[in-house]
Short mmCIF file of C-alpha atoms in Angstrom, two decimals:
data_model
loop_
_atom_site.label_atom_id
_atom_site.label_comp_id
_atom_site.label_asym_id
_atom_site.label_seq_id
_atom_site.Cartn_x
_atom_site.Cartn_y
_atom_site.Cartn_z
CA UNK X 1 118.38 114.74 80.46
CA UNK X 2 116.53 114.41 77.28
CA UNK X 3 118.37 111.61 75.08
CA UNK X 4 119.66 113.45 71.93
CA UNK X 5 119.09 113.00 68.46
CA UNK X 6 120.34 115.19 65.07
CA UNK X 7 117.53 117.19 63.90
CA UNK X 8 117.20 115.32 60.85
CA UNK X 9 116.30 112.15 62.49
CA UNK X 10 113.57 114.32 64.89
CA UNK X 11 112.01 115.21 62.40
CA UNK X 12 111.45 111.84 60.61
CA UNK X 13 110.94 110.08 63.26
CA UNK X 14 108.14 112.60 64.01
CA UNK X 15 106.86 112.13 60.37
CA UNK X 16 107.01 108.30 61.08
CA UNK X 17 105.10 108.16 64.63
CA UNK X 18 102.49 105.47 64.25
CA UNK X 19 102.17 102.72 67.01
CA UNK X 20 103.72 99.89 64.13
CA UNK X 21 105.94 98.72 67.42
CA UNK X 22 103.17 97.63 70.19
CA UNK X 23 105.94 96.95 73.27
CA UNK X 24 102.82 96.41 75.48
CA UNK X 25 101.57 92.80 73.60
CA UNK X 26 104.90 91.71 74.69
CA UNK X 27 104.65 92.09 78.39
CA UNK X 28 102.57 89.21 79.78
CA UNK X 29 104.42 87.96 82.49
CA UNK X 30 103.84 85.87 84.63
CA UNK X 31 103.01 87.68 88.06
CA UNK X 32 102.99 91.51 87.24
CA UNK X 33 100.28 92.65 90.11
CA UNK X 34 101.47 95.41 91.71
CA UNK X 35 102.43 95.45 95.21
CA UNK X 36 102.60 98.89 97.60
CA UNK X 37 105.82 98.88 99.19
CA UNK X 38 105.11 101.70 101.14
CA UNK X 39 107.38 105.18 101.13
CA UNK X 40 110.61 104.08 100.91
CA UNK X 41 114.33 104.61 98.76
CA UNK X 42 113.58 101.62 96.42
CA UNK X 43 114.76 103.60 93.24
CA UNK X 44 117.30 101.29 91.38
CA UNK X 45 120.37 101.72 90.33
CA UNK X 46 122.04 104.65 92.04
CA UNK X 47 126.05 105.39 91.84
CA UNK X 48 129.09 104.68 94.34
CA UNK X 49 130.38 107.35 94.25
CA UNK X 50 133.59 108.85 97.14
CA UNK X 51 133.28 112.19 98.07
CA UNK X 52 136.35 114.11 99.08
CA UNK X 53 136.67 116.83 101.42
CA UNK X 54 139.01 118.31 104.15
CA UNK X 55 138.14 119.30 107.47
CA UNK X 56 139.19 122.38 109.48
CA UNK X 57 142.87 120.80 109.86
CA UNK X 58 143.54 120.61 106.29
CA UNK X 59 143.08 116.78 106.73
CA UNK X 60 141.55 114.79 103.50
CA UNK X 61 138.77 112.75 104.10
CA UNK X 62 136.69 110.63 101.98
CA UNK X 63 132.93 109.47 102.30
CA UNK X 64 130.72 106.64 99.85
CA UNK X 65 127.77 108.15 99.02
CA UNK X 66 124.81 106.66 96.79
CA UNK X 67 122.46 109.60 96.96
CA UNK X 68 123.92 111.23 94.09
CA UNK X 69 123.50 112.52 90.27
CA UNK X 70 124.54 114.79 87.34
CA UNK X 71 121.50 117.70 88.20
CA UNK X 72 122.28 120.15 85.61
CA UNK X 73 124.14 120.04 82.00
CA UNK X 74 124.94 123.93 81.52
CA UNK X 75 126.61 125.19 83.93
CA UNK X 76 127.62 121.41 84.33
CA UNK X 77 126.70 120.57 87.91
CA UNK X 78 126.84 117.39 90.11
CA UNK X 79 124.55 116.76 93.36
CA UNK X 80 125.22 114.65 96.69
CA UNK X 81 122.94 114.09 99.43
CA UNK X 82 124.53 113.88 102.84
CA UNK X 83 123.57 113.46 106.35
CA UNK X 84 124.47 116.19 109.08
CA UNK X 85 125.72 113.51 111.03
CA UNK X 86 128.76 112.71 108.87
CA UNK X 87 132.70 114.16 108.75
CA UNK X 88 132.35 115.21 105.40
CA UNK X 89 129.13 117.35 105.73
CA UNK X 90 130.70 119.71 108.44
CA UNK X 91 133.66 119.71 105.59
CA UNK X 92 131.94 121.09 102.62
CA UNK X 93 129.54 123.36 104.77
CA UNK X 94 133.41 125.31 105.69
CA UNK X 95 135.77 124.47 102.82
CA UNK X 96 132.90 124.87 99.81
CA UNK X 97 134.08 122.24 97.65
CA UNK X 98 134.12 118.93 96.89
CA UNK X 99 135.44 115.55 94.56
CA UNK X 100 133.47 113.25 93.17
CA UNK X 101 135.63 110.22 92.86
CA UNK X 102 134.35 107.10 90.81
CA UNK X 103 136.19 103.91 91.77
CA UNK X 104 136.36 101.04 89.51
CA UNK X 105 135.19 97.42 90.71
CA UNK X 106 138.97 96.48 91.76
CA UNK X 107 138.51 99.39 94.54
CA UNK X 108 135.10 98.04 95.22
CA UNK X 109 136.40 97.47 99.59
CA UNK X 110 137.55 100.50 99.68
CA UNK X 111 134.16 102.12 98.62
CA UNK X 112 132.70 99.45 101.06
CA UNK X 113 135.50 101.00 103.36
CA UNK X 114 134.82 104.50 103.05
CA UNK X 115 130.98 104.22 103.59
CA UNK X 116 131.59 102.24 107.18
CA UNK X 117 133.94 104.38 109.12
CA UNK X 118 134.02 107.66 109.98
CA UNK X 119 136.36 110.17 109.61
CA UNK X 120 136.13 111.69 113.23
CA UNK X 121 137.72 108.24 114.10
CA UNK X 122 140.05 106.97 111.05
CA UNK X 123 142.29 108.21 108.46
CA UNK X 124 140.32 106.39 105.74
CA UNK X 125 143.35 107.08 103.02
CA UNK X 126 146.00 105.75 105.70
CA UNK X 127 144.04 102.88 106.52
CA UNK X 128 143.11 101.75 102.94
CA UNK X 129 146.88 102.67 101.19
CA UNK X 130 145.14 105.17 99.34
CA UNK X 131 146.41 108.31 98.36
CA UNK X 132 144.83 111.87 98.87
CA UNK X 133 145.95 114.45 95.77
CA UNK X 134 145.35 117.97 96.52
CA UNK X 135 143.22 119.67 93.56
CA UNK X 136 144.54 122.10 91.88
CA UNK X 137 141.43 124.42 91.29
CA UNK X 138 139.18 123.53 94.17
CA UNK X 139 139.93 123.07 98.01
CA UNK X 140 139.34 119.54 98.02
CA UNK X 141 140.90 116.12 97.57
CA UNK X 142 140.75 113.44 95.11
CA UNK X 143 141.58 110.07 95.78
CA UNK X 144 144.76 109.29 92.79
CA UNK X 145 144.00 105.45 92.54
CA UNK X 146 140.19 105.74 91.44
CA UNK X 147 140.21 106.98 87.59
CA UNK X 148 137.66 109.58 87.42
CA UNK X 149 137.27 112.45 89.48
CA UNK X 150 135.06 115.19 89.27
CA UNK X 151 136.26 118.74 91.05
CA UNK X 152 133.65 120.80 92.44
CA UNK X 153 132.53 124.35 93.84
CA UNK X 154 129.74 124.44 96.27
CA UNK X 155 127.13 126.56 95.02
CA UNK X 156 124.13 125.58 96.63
CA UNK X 157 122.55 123.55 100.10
CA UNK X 158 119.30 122.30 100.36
CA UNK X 159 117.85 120.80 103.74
CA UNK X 160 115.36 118.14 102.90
CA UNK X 161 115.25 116.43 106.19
CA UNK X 162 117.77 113.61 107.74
CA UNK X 163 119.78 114.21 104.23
CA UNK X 164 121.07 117.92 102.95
CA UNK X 165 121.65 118.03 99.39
CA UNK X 166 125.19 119.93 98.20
CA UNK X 167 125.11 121.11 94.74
CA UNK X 168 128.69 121.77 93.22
CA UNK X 169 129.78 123.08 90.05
CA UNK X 170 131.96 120.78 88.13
CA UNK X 171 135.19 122.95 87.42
CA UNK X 172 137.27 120.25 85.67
CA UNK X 173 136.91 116.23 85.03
CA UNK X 174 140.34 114.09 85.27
CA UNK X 175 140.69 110.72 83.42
CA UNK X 176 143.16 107.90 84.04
CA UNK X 177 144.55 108.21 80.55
CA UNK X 178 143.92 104.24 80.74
CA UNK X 179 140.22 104.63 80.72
CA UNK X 180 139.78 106.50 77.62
CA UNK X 181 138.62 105.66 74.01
CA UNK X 182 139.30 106.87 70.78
CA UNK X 183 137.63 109.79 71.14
CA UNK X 184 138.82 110.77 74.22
CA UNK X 185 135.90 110.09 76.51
CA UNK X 186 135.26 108.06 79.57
CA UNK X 187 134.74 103.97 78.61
CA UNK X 188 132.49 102.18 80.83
CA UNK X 189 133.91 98.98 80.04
CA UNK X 190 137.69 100.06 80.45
CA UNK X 191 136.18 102.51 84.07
CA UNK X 192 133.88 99.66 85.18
CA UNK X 193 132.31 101.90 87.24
CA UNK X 194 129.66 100.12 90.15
CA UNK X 195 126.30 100.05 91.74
CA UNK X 196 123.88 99.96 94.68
CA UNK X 197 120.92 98.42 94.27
CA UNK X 198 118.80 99.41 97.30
CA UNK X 199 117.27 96.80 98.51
CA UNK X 200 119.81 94.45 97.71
CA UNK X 201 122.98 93.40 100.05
CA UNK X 202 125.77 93.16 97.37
CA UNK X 203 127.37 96.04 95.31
CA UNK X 204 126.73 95.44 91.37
CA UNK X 205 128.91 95.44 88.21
CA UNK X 206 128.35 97.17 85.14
CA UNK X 207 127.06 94.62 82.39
CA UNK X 208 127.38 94.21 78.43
CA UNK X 209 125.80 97.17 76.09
CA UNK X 210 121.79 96.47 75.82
CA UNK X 211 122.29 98.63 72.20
CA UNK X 212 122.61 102.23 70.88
CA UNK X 213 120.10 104.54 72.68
CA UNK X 214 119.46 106.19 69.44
CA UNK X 215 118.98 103.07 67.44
CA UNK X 216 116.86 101.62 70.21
CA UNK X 217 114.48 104.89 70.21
CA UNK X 218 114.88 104.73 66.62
CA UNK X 219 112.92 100.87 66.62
CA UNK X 220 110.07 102.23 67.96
CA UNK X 221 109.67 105.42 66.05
CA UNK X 222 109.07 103.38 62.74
CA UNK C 1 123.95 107.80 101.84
CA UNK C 2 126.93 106.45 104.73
CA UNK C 3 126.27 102.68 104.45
CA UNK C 4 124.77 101.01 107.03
CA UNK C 5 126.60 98.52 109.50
CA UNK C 6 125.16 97.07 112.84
CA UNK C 7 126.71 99.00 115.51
CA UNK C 8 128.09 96.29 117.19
CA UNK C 9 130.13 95.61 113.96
CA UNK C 10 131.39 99.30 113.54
CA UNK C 11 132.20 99.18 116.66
CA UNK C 12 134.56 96.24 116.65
CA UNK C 13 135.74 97.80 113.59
CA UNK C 14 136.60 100.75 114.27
CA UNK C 15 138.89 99.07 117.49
CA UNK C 16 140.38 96.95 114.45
CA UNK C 17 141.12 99.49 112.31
CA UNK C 18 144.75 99.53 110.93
CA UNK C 19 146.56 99.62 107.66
CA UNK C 20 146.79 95.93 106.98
CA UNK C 21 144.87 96.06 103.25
CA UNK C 22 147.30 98.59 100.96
CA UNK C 23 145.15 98.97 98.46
CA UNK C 24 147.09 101.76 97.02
CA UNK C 25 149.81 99.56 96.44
CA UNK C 26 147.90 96.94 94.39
CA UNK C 27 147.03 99.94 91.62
CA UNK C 28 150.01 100.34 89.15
CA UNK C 29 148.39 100.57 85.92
CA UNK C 30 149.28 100.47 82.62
CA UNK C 31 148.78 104.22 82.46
CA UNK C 32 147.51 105.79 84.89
CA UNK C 33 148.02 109.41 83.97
CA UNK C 34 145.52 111.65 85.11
CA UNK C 35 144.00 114.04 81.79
CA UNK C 36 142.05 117.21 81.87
CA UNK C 37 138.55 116.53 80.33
CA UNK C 38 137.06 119.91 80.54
CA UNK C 39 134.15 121.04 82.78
CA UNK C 40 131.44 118.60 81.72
CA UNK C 41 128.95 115.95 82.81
CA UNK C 42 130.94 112.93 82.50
CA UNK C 43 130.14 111.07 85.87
CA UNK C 44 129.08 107.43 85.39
CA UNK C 45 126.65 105.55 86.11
CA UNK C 46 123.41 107.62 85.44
CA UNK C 47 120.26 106.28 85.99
CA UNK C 48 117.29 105.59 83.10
CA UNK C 49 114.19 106.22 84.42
CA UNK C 50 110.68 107.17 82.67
CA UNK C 51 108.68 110.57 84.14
CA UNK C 52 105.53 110.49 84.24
CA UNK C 53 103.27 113.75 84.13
CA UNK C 54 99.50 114.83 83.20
CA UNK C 55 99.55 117.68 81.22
CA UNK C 56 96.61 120.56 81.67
CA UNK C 57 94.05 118.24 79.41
CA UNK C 58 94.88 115.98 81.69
CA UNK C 59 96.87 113.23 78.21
CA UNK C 60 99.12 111.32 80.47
CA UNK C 61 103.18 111.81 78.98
CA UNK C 62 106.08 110.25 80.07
CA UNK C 63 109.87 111.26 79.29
CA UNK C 64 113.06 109.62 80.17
CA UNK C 65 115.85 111.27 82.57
CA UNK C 66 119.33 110.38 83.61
CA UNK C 67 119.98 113.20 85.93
CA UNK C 68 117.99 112.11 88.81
CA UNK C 69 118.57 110.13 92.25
CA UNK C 70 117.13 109.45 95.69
CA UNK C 71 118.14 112.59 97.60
CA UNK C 72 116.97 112.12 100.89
CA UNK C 73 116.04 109.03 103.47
CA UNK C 74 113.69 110.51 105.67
CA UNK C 75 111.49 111.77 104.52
CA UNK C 76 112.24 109.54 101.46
CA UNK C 77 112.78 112.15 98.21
CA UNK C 78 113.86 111.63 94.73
CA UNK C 79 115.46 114.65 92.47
CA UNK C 80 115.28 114.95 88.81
CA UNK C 81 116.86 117.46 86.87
CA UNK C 82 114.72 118.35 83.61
CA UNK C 83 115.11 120.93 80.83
CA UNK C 84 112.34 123.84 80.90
CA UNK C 85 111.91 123.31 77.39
CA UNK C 86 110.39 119.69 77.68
CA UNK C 87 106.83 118.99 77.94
CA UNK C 88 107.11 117.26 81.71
CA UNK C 89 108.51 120.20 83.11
CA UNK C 90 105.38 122.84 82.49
CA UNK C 91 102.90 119.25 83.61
CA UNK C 92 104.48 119.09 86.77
CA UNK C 93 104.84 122.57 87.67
CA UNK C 94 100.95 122.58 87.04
CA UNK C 95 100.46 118.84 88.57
CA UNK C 96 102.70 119.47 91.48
CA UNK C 97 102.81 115.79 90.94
CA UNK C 98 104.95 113.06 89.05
CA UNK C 99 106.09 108.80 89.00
CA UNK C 100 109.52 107.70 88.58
CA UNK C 101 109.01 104.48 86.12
CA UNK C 102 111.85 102.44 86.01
CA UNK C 103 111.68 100.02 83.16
CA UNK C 104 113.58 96.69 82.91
CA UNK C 105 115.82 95.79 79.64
CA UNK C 106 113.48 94.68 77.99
CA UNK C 107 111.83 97.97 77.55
CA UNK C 108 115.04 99.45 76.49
CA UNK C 109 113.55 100.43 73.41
CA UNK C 110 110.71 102.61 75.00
CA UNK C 111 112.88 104.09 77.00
CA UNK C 112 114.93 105.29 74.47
CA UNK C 113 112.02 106.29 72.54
CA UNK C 114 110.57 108.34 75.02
CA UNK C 115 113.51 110.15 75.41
CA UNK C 116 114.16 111.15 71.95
CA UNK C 117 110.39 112.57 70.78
CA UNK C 118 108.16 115.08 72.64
CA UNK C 119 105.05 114.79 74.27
CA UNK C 120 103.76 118.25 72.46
CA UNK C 121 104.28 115.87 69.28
CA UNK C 122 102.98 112.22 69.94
CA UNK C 123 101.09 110.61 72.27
CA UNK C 124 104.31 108.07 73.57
CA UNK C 125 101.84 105.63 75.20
CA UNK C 126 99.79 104.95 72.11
CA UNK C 127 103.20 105.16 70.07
CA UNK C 128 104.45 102.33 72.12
CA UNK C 129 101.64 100.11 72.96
CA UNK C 130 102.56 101.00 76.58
CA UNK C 131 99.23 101.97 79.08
CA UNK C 132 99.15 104.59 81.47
CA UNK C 133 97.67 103.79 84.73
CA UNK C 134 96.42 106.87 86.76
CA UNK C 135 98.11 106.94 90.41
CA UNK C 136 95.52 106.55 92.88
CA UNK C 137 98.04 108.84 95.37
CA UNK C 138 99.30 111.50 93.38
CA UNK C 139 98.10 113.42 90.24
CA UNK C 140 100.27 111.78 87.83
CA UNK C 141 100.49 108.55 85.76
CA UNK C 142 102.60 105.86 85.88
CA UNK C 143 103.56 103.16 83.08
CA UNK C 144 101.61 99.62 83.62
CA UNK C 145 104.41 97.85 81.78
CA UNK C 146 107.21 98.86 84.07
CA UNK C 147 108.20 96.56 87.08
CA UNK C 148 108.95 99.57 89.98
CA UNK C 149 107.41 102.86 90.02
CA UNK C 150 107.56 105.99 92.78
CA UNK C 151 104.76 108.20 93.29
CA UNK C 152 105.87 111.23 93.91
CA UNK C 153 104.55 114.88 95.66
CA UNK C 154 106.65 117.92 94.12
CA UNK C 155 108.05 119.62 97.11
CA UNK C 156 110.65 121.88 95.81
CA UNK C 157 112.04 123.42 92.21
CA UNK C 158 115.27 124.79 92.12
CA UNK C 159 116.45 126.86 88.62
CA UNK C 160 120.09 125.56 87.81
CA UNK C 161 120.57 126.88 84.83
CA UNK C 162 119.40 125.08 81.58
CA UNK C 163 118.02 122.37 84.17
CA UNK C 164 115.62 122.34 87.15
CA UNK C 165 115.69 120.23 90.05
CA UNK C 166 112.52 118.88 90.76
CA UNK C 167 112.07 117.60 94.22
CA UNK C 168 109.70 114.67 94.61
CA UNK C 169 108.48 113.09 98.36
CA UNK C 170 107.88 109.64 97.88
CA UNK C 171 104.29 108.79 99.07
CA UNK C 172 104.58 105.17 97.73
CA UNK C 173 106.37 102.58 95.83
CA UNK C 174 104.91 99.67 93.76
CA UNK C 175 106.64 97.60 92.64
CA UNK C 176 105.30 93.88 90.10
CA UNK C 177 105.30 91.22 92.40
CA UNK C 178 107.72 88.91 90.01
CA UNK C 179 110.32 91.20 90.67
CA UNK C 180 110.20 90.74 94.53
CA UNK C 181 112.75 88.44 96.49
CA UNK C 182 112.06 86.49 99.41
CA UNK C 183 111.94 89.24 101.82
CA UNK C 184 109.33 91.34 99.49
CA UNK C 185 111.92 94.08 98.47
CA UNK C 186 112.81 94.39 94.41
CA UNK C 187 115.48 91.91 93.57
CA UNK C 188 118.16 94.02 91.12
CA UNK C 189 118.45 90.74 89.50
CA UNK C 190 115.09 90.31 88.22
CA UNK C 191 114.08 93.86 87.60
CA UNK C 192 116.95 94.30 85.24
CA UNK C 193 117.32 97.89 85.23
CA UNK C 194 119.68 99.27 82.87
CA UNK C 195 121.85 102.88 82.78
CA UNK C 196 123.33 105.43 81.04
CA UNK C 197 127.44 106.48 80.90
CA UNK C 198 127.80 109.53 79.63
CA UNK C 199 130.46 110.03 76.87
CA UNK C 200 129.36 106.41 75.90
CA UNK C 201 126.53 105.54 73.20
CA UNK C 202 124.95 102.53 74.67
CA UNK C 203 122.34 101.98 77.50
CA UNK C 204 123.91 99.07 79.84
CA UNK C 205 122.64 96.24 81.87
CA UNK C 206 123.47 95.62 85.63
CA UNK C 207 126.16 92.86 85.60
CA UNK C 208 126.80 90.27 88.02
CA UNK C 209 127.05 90.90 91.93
CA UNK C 210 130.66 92.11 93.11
CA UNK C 211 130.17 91.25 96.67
CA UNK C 212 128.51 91.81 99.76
CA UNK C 213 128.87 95.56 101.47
CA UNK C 214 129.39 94.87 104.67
CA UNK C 215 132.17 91.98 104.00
CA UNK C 216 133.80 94.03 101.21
CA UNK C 217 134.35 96.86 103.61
CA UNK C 218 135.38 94.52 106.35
CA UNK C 219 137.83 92.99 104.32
CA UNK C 220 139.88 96.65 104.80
CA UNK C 221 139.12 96.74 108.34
CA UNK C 222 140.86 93.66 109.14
#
């Protein structure tokens, strides 16, 4: 996604392009050789996000995936990368749709949860008190506690190797009306949505603001 | 991704498995209400990371991109999703090559910047002060100043709609040795990256840890 800014502020910013801000003088630090890790998944941060399906049965079922992004803004689309191996893969491939469920840090063990088991052995909802809603406009379910869900169509598989990547159209987002701002829109601070860091053992909060993104491109540009 | 337990833990796990955590019962909020957003790409957190591209004169560019993930283990593969109107996207379709730069908080503000101006308009390094370093793997630059970077081989495109998915493999990852923990992976902690909510107007830093994976999902198991 580009970042955007109004037209106006393009355009001066454009006019105003001269390297006045040199970032680079400021980064001496103190051991910054670089170091081949070899060709690995060391990208950092990625989501936690649950992804909701139902199998043949009409059972819910929820997996914690990390392999995962917003991949298109118009139509709005979301993609997951899932191995064969798993419940919910077999799920998707026959029911064509999906949820995207983003817990909050409270619901942190049952993210932890979701991603351990499988659901071939365990009714994850059962055994974490959970509770599976049946969308509306897809065949899939969300999970009710965790306050923002995306609903999805399958439109598209793509086989990249031990992972398969399912691209799904977002039909419709649903907000805990306690997560909202002023505006209406999803607040990070009141969602406290969390992260993997690969590479890392723990699961990570969401920290303070680091500023605007516009007013941050903005110190730069003049 | 499913995460990863030792077997011999999933396996006592699994035999352990009943409905002693209710987490469903600990979640009465205030309001918990579920509201119809719309279709739209509200799904939090994104990722920053910085693209980097040769164009056909072979002017090293970088842009900034929040749809993009790892998409698949093995082989390892990252995805980002750009517009066809940037710059990046014609360079890479030509360079069948790119880097995934992630910066640290730091260098919020080139981030930002390199998201919000083209690289048809300004040369972004020499804007910023920041230096381009030409991958000795793959035919694309990467950003010296910037702690972790992927080198990537296009593999696939695949037309969305107003984005593409661009496919990388990745052939190597680098990564500034202060950012390294004891065990020589990148430490989440001292690389700092930062992220994107959508629907919100800040970039945000990684807060503190939240607990361990394993334990947190053991903690249900029990």
């Amino acid at each position: 996604m580009r970042l955007s800014l109004c037209a106006a502020v393009a355009v001066l910013a454009v006019a105003l392009a001269i390297p006045a801000a040199d970032l680079g003088a400021q980064e001496k630090s103190a051991d910054d050789t670089m170091v081949s890790l070899g060709a690995k998944t060391l990208a950092q941060p990625c989501p936690v996000w649950v992804i909701g399906s139902y199998d043949k049965a009409g059972r819910p079922n929820v997996m914690t995936a990390s392999w995962a992004a917003i991949c298109c803004s118009q139509p709005p689309m979301v993609t997951v990368s899932l191995r064969k191996a798993t419940y919910t893969y077999g799920n998707i491939i026959e029911s064509k749709a999906f949820t995207v469920n983003i817990p909050s840090e409270r619901l942190a063990a049952a993210a932890a949860y979701f991603g351990a088991v499988s659901g071939r052995d365990v009714d994850k909802f059962a055994a974490s008190g959970l509770t599976p809603v049946k969308s509306d406009l897809v065949n899939a379910p969300y999970v009710k506690e965790f306050p923002l869900v995306l609903e999805c169509k399958l439109v598209k598989t793509e086989e990249l190797g031990l992972h398969t990547m399912f691209i799904g159209e977002i039909v419709d987002v649903k907000a805990a009306a306690s997560i909202l701002d002023a505006k209406g829109m999803p607040d990070v601070t009141k969602l406290k949505p969390f992260l993997l860091a690969p590479g890392n053992a723990d699961f990570y909060g969401v920290g303070a603001s680091i500023g605007s993104v516009q007013e941050l491109g903005e110190s730069v540009k003049k």
